[in-house]
Amino acid sequence: MKTEKLIPIKKVALKNNCPECFSKNGLQLVFKQKFVENSFHKSITDAISYEINCDTCNSIIYPERWTDDIERMFRYQRKAFTPRPTSRAFKNLFWGMVITGIVLIFAGIILCAQFL
Ligand SMILES: [Zn+2]
């Protein structure tokens, strides 16, 4: 079981005109970072994705629709953005298996030692 999620970690309101509805106060640039979780661990990856959406007309503005101004703001904001540090946290199931593994190895060594 593996789940991958893009979690929004920063939102910036852009002062640009929306290419869809021309509103000047609806555009938002959203930075998302990919989180991966499976039975053994939870990780924050370095995969970042960006999305611009408009609150006024509720649409996602895809890069093909970006104007030069939006493109410029995006580049500027991307430079100013610091992603979360990547990390990996192991879950109890993982440690349980590690400990079971170590116990089995020791049991094996003790058993072998008896036959020497
Ligand atoms: Zn709009």
mmCIF file of C-alpha atoms and ligand atoms in Angstrom:
data_model
loop_
_atom_site.group_PDB
_atom_site.id
_atom_site.type_symbol
_atom_site.label_atom_id
_atom_site.label_comp_id
_atom_site.label_asym_id
_atom_site.label_seq_id
_atom_site.Cartn_x
_atom_site.Cartn_y
_atom_site.Cartn_z
ATOM 1 C CA MET A 1 0.000 0.000 0.000
ATOM 2 C CA LYS A 2 1.496 3.281 -1.089
ATOM 3 C CA THR A 3 -0.040 6.703 -1.110
ATOM 4 C CA GLU A 4 1.377 9.755 -2.787
ATOM 5 C CA LYS A 5 -0.020 13.132 -1.967
ATOM 6 C CA LEU A 6 0.700 16.578 -3.232
ATOM 7 C CA ILE A 7 0.276 18.762 -0.199
ATOM 8 C CA PRO A 8 -0.070 22.532 -0.586
ATOM 9 C CA ILE A 9 2.623 24.139 1.556
ATOM 10 C CA LYS A 10 2.535 27.752 0.416
ATOM 11 C CA LYS A 11 0.011 30.033 -1.247
ATOM 12 C CA VAL A 12 0.832 33.388 -2.726
ATOM 13 C CA ALA A 13 -1.771 35.845 -3.965
ATOM 14 C CA LEU A 14 -0.713 37.248 -7.344
ATOM 15 C CA LYS A 15 -1.660 40.762 -8.388
ATOM 16 C CA ASN A 16 -1.942 39.772 -12.041
ATOM 17 C CA ASN A 17 -5.026 39.713 -14.190
ATOM 18 C CA CYS A 18 -6.630 36.331 -14.567
ATOM 19 C CA PRO A 19 -6.383 35.212 -18.233
ATOM 20 C CA GLU A 20 -9.862 33.667 -17.937
ATOM 21 C CA CYS A 21 -12.017 36.249 -16.132
ATOM 22 C CA PHE A 22 -9.616 39.256 -16.081
ATOM 23 C CA SER A 23 -10.143 39.737 -12.359
ATOM 24 C CA LYS A 24 -7.158 41.322 -10.642
ATOM 25 C CA ASN A 25 -7.614 39.777 -7.218
ATOM 26 C CA GLY A 26 -8.324 36.116 -7.704
ATOM 27 C CA LEU A 27 -5.035 34.591 -8.816
ATOM 28 C CA GLN A 28 -3.178 32.367 -6.413
ATOM 29 C CA LEU A 29 0.064 30.549 -6.884
ATOM 30 C CA VAL A 30 0.151 27.319 -4.901
ATOM 31 C CA PHE A 31 3.333 25.381 -4.147
ATOM 32 C CA LYS A 32 2.804 21.693 -3.529
ATOM 33 C CA GLN A 33 5.274 19.143 -2.297
ATOM 34 C CA LYS A 34 4.971 15.424 -2.760
ATOM 35 C CA PHE A 35 4.567 13.272 0.338
ATOM 36 C CA VAL A 36 4.844 9.511 0.037
ATOM 37 C CA GLU A 37 3.549 7.084 2.588
ATOM 38 C CA ASN A 38 3.576 3.286 2.682
ATOM 39 C CA SER A 39 3.377 0.659 5.406
ATOM 40 C CA PHE A 40 6.990 1.166 6.413
ATOM 41 C CA HIS A 41 7.644 4.861 6.230
ATOM 42 C CA LYS A 42 6.401 8.364 5.613
ATOM 43 C CA SER A 43 8.570 10.574 3.438
ATOM 44 C CA ILE A 44 8.721 14.139 2.289
ATOM 45 C CA THR A 45 10.203 14.116 -1.210
ATOM 46 C CA ASP A 46 11.893 16.937 -3.100
ATOM 47 C CA ALA A 47 9.267 16.822 -5.858
ATOM 48 C CA ILE A 48 7.613 20.222 -6.043
ATOM 49 C CA SER A 49 4.726 21.146 -8.257
ATOM 50 C CA TYR A 50 3.151 24.495 -8.905
ATOM 51 C CA GLU A 51 -0.341 25.484 -9.714
ATOM 52 C CA ILE A 52 -1.986 28.794 -10.413
ATOM 53 C CA ASN A 53 -5.681 29.021 -9.827
ATOM 54 C CA CYS A 54 -8.233 31.775 -9.768
ATOM 55 C CA ASP A 55 -10.565 32.212 -6.813
ATOM 56 C CA THR A 56 -12.860 34.483 -8.762
ATOM 57 C CA CYS A 57 -13.723 32.130 -11.623
ATOM 58 C CA ASN A 58 -12.618 28.913 -9.862
ATOM 59 C CA SER A 59 -10.395 27.754 -12.683
ATOM 60 C CA ILE A 60 -6.914 26.337 -12.824
ATOM 61 C CA ILE A 61 -4.659 28.457 -15.005
ATOM 62 C CA TYR A 62 -2.418 26.062 -16.894
ATOM 63 C CA PRO A 63 1.056 27.235 -17.980
ATOM 64 C CA GLU A 64 -0.085 27.533 -21.629
ATOM 65 C CA ARG A 65 -2.459 30.290 -20.516
ATOM 66 C CA TRP A 66 0.081 32.228 -18.440
ATOM 67 C CA THR A 67 0.816 35.727 -19.598
ATOM 68 C CA ASP A 68 4.356 37.142 -19.550
ATOM 69 C CA ASP A 69 3.523 38.956 -16.313
ATOM 70 C CA ILE A 70 2.326 35.792 -14.636
ATOM 71 C CA GLU A 71 5.417 33.967 -15.904
ATOM 72 C CA ARG A 72 7.628 36.696 -14.409
ATOM 73 C CA MET A 73 5.840 36.614 -11.041
ATOM 74 C CA PHE A 74 6.027 32.840 -11.037
ATOM 75 C CA ARG A 75 9.794 32.851 -11.614
ATOM 76 C CA TYR A 76 10.262 35.415 -8.877
ATOM 77 C CA GLN A 77 8.101 33.518 -6.378
ATOM 78 C CA ARG A 78 9.766 30.223 -7.230
ATOM 79 C CA LYS A 79 13.141 31.699 -6.301
ATOM 80 C CA ALA A 80 11.787 33.006 -3.001
ATOM 81 C CA PHE A 81 10.251 29.662 -2.143
ATOM 82 C CA THR A 82 11.959 27.265 0.244
ATOM 83 C CA PRO A 83 10.618 23.716 0.152
ATOM 84 C CA ARG A 84 10.310 21.629 3.285
ATOM 85 C CA PRO A 85 13.470 19.631 3.920
ATOM 86 C CA THR A 86 13.148 16.083 2.676
ATOM 87 C CA SER A 87 12.822 13.498 5.395
ATOM 88 C CA ARG A 88 11.880 9.943 6.023
ATOM 89 C CA ALA A 89 10.183 8.677 9.149
ATOM 90 C CA PHE A 90 10.006 4.962 9.702
ATOM 91 C CA LYS A 91 6.902 3.454 11.176
ATOM 92 C CA ASN A 92 6.529 0.853 13.900
ATOM 93 C CA LEU A 93 6.001 -1.946 11.375
ATOM 94 C CA PHE A 94 9.449 -1.231 9.913
ATOM 95 C CA TRP A 95 11.168 -1.230 13.325
ATOM 96 C CA GLY A 96 9.237 -4.350 14.309
ATOM 97 C CA MET A 97 10.680 -6.156 11.285
ATOM 98 C CA VAL A 98 14.197 -4.847 11.956
ATOM 99 C CA ILE A 99 14.054 -6.073 15.562
ATOM 100 C CA THR A 100 12.586 -9.437 14.519
ATOM 101 C CA GLY A 101 15.418 -9.735 11.978
ATOM 102 C CA ILE A 102 18.081 -9.023 14.601
ATOM 103 C CA VAL A 103 16.510 -11.485 17.057
ATOM 104 C CA LEU A 104 16.455 -14.196 14.349
ATOM 105 C CA ILE A 105 20.126 -13.595 13.492
ATOM 106 C CA PHE A 106 21.126 -13.879 17.163
ATOM 107 C CA ALA A 107 18.987 -16.986 17.590
ATOM 108 C CA GLY A 108 20.767 -18.424 14.536
ATOM 109 C CA ILE A 109 24.216 -17.609 15.945
ATOM 110 C CA ILE A 110 23.362 -19.172 19.325
ATOM 111 C CA LEU A 111 21.999 -22.310 17.640
ATOM 112 C CA CYS A 112 25.103 -22.669 15.434
ATOM 113 C CA ALA A 113 27.405 -22.067 18.424
ATOM 114 C CA GLN A 114 25.843 -25.064 20.201
ATOM 115 C CA PHE A 115 26.901 -27.381 17.364
ATOM 116 C CA LEU A 116 30.522 -26.188 17.298
HETATM 117 ZN ZN ZN B 1 -10.399 34.093 -13.041
#
